[in-house]
Short mmCIF file of C-alpha atoms in Angstrom, two decimals:
data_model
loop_
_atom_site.label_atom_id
_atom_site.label_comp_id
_atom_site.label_asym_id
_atom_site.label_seq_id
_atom_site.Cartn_x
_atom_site.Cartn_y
_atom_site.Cartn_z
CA UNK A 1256 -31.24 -59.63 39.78
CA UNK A 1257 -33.27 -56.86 38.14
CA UNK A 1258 -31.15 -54.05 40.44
CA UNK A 1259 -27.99 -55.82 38.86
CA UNK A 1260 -29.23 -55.50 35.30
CA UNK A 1261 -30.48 -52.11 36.17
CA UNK A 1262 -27.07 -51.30 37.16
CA UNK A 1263 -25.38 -53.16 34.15
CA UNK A 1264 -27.61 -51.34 31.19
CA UNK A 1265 -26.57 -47.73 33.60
CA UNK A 1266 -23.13 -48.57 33.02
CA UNK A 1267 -23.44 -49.28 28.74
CA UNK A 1268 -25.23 -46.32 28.89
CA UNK A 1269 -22.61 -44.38 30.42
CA UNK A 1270 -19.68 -46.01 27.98
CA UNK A 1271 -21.93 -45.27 24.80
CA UNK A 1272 -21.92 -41.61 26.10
CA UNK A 1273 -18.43 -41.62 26.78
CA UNK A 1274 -17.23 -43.15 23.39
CA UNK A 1275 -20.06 -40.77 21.79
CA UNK A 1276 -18.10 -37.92 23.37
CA UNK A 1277 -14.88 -38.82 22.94
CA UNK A 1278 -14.98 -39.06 18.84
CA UNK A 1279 -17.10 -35.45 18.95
CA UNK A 1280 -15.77 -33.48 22.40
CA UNK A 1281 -16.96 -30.63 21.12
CA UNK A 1282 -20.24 -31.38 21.95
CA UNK A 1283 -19.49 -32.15 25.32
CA UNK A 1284 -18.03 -28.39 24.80
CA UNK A 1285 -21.46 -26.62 23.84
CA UNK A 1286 -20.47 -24.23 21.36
CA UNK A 1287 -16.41 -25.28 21.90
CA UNK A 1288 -14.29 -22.83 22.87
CA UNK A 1289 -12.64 -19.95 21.03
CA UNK A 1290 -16.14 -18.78 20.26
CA UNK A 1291 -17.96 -15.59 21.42
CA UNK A 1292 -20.55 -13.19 20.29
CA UNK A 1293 -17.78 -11.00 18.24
CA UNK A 1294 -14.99 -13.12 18.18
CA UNK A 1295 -13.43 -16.19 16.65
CA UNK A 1296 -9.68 -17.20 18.15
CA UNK A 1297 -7.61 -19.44 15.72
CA UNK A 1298 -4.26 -20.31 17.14
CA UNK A 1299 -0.70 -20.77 15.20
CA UNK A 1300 2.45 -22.34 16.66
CA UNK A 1301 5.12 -21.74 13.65
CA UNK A 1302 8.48 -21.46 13.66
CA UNK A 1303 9.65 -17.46 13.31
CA UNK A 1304 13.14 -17.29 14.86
CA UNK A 1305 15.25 -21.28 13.92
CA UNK A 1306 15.59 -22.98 11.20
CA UNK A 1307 12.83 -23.10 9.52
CA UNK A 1308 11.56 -19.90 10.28
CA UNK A 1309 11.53 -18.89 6.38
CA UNK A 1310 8.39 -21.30 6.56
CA UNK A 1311 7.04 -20.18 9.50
CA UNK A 1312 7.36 -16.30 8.98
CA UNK A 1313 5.62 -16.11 5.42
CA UNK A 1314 3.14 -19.25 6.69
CA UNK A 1315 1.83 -17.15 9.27
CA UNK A 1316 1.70 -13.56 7.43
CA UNK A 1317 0.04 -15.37 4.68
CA UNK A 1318 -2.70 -16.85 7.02
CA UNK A 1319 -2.91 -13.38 9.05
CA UNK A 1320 -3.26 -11.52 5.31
CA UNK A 1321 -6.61 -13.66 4.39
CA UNK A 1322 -7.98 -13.33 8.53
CA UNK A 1323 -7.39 -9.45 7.64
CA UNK A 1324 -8.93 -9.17 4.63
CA UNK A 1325 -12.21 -11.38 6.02
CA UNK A 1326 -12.14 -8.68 9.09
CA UNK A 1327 -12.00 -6.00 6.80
CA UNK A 1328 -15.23 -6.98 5.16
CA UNK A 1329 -17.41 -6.77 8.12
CA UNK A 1330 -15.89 -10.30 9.94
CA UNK A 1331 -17.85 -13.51 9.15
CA UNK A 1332 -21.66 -13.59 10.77
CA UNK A 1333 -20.73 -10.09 12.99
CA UNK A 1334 -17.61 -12.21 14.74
CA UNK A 1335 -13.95 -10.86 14.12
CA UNK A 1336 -11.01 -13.49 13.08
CA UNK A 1337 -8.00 -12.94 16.36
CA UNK A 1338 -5.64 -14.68 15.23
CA UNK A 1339 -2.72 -15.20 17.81
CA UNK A 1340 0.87 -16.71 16.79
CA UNK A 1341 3.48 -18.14 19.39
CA UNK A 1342 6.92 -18.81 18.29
CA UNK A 1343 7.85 -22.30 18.09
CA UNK A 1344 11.90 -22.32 16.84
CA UNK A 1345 11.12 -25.46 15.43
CA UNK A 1346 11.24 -26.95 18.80
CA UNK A 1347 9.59 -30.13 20.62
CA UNK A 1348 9.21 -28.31 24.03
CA UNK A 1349 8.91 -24.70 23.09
CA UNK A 1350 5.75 -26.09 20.42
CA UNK A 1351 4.15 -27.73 23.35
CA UNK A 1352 5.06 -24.57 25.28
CA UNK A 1353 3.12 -22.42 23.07
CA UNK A 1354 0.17 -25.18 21.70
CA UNK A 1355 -0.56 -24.70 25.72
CA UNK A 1356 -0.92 -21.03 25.88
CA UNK A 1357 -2.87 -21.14 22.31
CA UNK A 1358 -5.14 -23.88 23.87
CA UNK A 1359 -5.51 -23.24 27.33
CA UNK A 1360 -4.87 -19.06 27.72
CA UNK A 1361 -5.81 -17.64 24.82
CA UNK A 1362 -8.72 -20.63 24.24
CA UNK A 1363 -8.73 -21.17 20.41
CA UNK A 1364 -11.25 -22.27 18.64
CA UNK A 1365 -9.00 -24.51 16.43
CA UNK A 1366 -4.89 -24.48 15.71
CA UNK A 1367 -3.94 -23.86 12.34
CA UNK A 1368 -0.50 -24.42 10.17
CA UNK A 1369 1.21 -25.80 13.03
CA UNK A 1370 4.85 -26.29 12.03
CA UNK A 1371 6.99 -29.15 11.98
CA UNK A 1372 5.59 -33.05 11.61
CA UNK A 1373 7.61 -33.85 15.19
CA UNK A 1374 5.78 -30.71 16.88
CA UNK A 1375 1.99 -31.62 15.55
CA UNK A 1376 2.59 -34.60 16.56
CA UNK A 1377 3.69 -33.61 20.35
CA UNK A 1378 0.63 -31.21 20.36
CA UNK A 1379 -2.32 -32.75 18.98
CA UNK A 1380 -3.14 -35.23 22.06
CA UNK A 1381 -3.57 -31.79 23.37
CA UNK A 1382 -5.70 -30.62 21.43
CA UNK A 1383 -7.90 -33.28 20.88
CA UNK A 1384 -9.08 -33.76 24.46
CA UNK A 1385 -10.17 -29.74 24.48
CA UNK A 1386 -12.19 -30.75 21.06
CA UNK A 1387 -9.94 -28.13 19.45
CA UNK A 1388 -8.94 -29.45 15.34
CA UNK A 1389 -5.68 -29.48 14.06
CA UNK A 1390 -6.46 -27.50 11.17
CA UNK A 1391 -4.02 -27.99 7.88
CA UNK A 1392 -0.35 -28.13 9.80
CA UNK A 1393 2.63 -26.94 7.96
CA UNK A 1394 3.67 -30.59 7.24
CA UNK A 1395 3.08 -33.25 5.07
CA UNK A 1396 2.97 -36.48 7.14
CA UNK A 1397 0.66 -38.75 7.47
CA UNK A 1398 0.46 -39.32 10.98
CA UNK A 1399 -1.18 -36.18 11.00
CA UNK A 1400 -4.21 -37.15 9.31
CA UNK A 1401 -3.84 -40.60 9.64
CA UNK A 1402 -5.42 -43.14 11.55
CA UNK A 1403 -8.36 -41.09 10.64
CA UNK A 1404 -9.56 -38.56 13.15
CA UNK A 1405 -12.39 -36.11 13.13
CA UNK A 1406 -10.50 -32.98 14.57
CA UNK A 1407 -7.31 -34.26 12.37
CA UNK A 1408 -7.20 -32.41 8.87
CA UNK A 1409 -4.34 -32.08 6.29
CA UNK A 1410 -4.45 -30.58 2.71
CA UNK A 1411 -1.61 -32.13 0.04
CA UNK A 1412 -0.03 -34.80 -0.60
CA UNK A 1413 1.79 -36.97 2.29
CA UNK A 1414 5.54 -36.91 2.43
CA UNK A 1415 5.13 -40.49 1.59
CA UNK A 1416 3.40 -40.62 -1.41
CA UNK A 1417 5.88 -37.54 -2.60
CA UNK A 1418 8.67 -39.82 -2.52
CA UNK A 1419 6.95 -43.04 -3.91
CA UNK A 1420 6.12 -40.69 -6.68
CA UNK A 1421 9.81 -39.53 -6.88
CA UNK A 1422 11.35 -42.78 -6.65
CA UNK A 1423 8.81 -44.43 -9.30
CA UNK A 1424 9.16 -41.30 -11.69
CA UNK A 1425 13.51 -41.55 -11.63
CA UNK A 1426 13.47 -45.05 -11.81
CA UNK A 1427 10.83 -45.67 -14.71
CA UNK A 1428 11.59 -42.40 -16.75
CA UNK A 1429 15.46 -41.65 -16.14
CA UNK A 1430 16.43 -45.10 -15.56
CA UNK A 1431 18.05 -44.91 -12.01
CA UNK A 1432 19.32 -47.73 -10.60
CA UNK A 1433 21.17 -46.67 -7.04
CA UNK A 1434 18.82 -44.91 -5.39
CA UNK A 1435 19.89 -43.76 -1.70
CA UNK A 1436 18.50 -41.55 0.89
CA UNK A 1437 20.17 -38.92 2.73
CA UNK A 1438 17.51 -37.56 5.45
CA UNK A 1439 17.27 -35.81 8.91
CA UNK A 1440 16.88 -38.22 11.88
CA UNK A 1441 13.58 -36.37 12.86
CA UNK A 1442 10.18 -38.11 12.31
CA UNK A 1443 9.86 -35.89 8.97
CA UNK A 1444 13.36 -37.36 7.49
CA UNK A 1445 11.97 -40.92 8.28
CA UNK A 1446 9.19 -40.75 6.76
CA UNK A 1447 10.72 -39.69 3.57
CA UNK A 1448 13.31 -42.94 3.93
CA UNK A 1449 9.85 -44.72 4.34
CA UNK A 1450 8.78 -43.30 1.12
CA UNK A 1451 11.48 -43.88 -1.16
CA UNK A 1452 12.27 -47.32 0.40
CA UNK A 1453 8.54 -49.15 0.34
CA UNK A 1454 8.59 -47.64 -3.58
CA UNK A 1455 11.67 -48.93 -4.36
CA UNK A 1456 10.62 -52.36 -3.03
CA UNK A 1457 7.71 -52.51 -5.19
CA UNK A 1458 9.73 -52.41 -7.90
CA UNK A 1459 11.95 -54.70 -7.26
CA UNK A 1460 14.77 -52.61 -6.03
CA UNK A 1461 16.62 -51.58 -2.82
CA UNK A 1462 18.09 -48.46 -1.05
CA UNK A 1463 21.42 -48.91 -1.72
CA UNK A 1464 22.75 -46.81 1.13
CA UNK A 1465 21.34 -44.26 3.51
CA UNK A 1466 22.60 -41.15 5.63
CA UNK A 1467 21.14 -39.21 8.63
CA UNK A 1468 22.02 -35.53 9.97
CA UNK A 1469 20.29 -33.23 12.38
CA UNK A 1470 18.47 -30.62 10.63
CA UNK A 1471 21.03 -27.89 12.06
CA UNK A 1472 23.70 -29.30 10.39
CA UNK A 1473 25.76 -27.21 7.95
CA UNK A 1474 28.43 -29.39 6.95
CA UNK A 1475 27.32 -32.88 4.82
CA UNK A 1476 30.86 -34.07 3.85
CA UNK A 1477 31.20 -37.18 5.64
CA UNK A 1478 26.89 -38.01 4.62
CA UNK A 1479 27.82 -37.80 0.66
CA UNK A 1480 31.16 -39.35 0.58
CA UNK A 1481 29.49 -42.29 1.99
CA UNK A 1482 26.47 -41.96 -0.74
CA UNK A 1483 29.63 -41.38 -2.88
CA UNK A 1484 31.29 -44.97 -2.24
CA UNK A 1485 28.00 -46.60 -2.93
CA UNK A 1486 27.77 -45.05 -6.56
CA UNK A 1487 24.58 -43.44 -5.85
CA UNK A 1488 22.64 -41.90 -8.87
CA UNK A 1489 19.67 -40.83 -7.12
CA UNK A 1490 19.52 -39.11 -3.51
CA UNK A 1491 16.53 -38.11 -1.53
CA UNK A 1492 16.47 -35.69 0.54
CA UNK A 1493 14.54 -35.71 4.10
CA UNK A 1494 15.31 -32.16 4.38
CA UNK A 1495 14.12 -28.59 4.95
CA UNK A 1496 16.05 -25.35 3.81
CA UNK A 1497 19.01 -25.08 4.66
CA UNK A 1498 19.81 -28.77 4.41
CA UNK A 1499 18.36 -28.81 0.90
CA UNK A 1500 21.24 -26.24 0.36
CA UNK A 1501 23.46 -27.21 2.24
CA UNK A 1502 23.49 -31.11 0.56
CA UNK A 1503 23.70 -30.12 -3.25
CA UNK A 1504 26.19 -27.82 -2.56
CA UNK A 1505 28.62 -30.01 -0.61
CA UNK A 1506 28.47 -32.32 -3.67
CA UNK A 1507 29.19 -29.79 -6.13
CA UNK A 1508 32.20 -28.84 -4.07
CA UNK A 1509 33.52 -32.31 -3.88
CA UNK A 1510 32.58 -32.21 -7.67
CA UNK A 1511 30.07 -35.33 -7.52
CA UNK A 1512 27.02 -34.62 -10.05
CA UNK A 1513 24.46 -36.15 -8.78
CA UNK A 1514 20.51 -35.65 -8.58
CA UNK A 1515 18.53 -34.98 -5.83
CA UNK A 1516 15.30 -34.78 -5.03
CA UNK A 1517 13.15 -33.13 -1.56
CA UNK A 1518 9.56 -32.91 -0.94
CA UNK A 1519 7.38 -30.01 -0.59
CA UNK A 1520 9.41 -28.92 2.37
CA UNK A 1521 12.52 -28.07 0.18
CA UNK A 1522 10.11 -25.86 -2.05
CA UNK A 1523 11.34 -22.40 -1.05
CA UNK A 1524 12.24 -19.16 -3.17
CA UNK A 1525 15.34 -19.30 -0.86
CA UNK A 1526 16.67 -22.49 -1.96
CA UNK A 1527 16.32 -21.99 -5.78
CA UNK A 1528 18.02 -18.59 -5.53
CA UNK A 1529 20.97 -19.93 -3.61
CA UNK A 1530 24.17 -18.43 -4.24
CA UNK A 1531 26.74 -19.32 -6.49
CA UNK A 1532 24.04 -21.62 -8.23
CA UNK A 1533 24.45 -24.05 -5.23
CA UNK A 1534 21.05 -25.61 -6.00
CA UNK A 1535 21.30 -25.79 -9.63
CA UNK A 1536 19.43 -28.99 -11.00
CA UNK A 1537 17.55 -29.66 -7.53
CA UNK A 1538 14.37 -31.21 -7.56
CA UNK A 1539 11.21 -31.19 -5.88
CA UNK A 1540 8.08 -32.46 -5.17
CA UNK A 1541 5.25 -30.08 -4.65
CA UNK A 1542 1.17 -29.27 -5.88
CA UNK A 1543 1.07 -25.51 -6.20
CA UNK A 1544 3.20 -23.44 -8.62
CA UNK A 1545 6.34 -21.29 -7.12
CA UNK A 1546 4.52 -17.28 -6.56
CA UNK A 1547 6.76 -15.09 -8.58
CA UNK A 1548 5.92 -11.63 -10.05
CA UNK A 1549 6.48 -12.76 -13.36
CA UNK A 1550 4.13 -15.98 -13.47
CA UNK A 1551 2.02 -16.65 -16.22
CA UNK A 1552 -0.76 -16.86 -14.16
CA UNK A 1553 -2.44 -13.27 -13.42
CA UNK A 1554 -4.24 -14.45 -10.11
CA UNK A 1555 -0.49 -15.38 -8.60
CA UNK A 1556 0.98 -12.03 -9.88
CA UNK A 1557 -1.85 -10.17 -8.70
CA UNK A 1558 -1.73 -12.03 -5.01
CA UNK A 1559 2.53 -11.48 -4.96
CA UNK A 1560 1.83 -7.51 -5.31
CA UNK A 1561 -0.50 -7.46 -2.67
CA UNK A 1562 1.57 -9.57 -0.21
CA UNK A 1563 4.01 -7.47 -0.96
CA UNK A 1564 2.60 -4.45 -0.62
CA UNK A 1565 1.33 -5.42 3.28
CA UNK A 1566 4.45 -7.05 4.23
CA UNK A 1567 7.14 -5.62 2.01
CA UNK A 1568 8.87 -8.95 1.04
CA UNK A 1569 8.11 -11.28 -1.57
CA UNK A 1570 6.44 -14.58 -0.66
CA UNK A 1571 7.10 -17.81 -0.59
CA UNK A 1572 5.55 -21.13 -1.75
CA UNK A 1573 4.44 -21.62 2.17
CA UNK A 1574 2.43 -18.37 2.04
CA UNK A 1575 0.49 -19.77 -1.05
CA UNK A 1576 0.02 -23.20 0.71
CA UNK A 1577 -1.28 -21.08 3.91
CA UNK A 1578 -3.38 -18.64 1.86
CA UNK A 1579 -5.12 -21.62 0.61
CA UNK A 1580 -5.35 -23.03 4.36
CA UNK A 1581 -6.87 -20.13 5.65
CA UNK A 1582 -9.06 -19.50 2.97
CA UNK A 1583 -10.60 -22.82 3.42
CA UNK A 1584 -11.22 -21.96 7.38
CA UNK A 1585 -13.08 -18.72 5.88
CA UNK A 1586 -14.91 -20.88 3.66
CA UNK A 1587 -15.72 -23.75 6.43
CA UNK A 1588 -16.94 -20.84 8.99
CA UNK A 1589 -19.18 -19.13 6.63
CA UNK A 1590 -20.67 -22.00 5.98
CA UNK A 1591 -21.10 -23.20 9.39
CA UNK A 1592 -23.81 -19.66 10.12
CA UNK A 1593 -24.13 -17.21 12.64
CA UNK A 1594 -24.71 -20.42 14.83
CA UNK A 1595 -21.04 -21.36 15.47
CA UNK A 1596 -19.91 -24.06 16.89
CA UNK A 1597 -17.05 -26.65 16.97
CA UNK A 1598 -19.40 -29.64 15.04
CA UNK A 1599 -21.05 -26.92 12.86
CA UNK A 1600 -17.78 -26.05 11.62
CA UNK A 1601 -16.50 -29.28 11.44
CA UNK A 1602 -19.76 -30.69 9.25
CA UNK A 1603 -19.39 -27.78 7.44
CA UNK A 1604 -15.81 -28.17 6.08
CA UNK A 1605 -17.13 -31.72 5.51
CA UNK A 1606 -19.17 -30.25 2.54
CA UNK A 1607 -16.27 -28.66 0.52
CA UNK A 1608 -16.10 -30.08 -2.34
CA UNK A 1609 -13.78 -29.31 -5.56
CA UNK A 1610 -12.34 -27.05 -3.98
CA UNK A 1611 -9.82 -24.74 -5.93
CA UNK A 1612 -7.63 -22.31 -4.93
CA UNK A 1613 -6.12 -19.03 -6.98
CA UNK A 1614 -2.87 -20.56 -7.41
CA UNK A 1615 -3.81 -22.84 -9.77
CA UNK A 1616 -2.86 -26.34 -7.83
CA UNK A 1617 -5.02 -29.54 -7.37
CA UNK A 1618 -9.04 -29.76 -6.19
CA UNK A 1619 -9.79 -30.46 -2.95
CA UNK A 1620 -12.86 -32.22 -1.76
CA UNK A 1621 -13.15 -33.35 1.99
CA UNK A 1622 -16.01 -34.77 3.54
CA UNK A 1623 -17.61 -37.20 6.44
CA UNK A 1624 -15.18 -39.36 6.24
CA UNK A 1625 -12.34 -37.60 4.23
CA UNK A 1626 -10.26 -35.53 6.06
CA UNK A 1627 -7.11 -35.24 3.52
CA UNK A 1628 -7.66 -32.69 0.62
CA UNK A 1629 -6.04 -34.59 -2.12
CA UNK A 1630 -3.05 -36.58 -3.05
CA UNK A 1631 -2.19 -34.63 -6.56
CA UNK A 1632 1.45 -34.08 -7.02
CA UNK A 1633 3.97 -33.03 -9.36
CA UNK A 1634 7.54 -32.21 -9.88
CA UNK A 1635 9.56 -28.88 -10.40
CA UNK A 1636 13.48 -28.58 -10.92
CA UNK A 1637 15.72 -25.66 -10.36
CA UNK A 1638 16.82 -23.82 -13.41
CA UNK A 1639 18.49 -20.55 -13.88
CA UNK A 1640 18.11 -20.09 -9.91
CA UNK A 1641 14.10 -20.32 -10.61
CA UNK A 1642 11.77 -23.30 -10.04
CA UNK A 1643 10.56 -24.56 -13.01
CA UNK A 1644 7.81 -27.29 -13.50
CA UNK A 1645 9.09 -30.80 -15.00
CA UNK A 1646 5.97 -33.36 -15.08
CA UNK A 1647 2.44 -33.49 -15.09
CA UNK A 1648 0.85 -34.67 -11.70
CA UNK A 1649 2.67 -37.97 -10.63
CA UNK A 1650 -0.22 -39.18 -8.66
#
């Protein structure tokens, strides 16, 4: 009997261990990888050559631009930021093709700004039995911080709340009354249908009708003639760029005046300049202020000139939000010490707290048990080809 319980305490022993390691694998890791004497690897799998490369491209310089400056100054505790990018073209198997050479080839320490809700959510199983975080992906769903994981970390608002704000804010302030949803059939586009149809149930209210397209569609024709027939006053979008061009314009030309609103993934330079004033009147959910030269803020003028200067184009609102991103990995891995490892790191982004970046949007504040930034959000419209802000924070 005593050999059996012998053998029986072993064996909880063993399963404590195993759950221990499991919710920290870094530690089963040592240091984790990615980490040497002079280095520090951070991995990005972005999308730089489909659809939503406008993202992807700016995302990624932005993110390089901050790693530059950081090795410019001497590196962080003697180590040097490599930061290595793989192309994803917004692509199930070509993310997974390059989370796998990020993770297993080039060994990084962590994966940051990883584009597309349908790709994070393809890679992260990955990454999480290597002990490598998901560092602040270039989507805002909730899956990706939610349930709550220590190597899972995510910065604004979820897609979700965006459009429970937008559906609350039309429906209490401009009195909307048919509100449908026209969205891609992706995980992103449902969540947004998820959004604006729990919101509008809370108040009473339904979806009146609803549309799907693939996010390369061009031509929405047959999608808004339906919203058409169901008198729709109030559409939201589940798209991206092009679709969040592509939609307002199709109703213009079928001469249907309508309002729209997208999250922050329809918050691009390139779809309030559209021509022809295709976009005129679009609106958006966001939490940082759009980055042009002209901005009343000094610290966002000052930032566009310098962009500019190293990459000779203008940025984009995903530059700002990856700025930010990377800037708070700077921030986390200074404060980790010239000790580095994967749970230093990890306890040390714990302890940011009011957090603000140079761009003017909300404070963030993480911590043991907090892994989502904040849920501040607020509204901008297009006007005059420009994004201008509409409302205080809606959350």
């Amino acid at each position: 009997m005593s050999a059996i319980r012998v053998r029986i305490a072993s064996a909880l022993l063993c399963g404590a261990a195993a759950i221990v390691l499991s919710a920290h694998p870094a530690q089963a890791q040592g240091k984790g990888q990615g980490i040497t004497k002079t280095e520090i690897v951070i991995g990005t799998h972005t999308d730089l050559s489909g659809v939503a490369a406008a993202f992807g491209v700016h995302s990624s310089n932005a993110a390089r631009m901050r790693f530059d400056e950081v090795n410019a100054a001497g590196g962080i505790h003697g180590r040097k930021i490599r930061y290595v990018i793989e192309d994803s073209q917004y692509q199930v198997p070509r993310a997974v093709q390059a989370a796998n050479k990020l993770l297993n080839r080039d060994k990084a320490m962590l994966l940051l700004l990883g584009a597309g809700t349908p790709m994070n959510n393809a890679v992260i199983p990955d990454a999480i039995k290597l002990g490598v975080p998901n560092m602040f992906p270039l989507s805002w769903a909730r899956q990706l911080y939610e349930p709550f994981h220590p190597l899972k970390w995510a910065s604004g608002a979820s897609y979700y709340a965006q459009m429970r704000g937008a559906v609350k804010y039309f429906v209490e302030q401009k009195g909307k009354k048919n509100v449908c949803a026209l969205y891609q059939d992706t995980d992103y586009g449902r969540e947004i249908f998820e959004g604006a149809r729990d919101q509008a149930a809370a108040m009473n209210i339904k979806i009146v009708e609803t549309a799907t397209h693939k996010p390369t569609d061009t031509d929405f024709t047959a999608q808004l003639t339906r919203l058409r027939a169901a008198n729709c006053d109030l559409i939201v979008l589940g798209a991206i760029i092009r679709d969040s061009i592509g939609a307002p314009s199709t109703a213009k030309k079928m001469g249907w005046e309508v309002d729209m609103v997208g999250s922050t993934a329809t918050f691009d330079l390139n779809v309030s300049s559209a021509p022809g004033g295709a976009t005129e009147g679009l609106y958006t959910m966001t939490q940082i202020e759009a980055p042009y030269r002209d901005s009343p803020n000094p610290a966002i003028r000052q930032w566009v000139e310098r962009y500019h200067a190293k990459f000779n184009a203008d940025p984009n609102p995903a530059a700002q939000f990856s700025y930010v991103a990377a800037d708070l990995i700077v921030m986390g891995l200074d404060r980790a010490g010239k000790d580095l490892t994967t749970e230093g790191f990890l306890k040390a982004m714990e302890s940011i707290q009011g957090y603000k970046d140079i761009f003017g949007g909300p404070v963030m504040t993480f911590g043991t048990n907090k892994r989502h930034g904040t849920d501040a959000v607020f509204m901008m419209q297009v006007k005059s080809g420009r994004w201008v802000r509409v409302t205080d924070s809606l959350s």
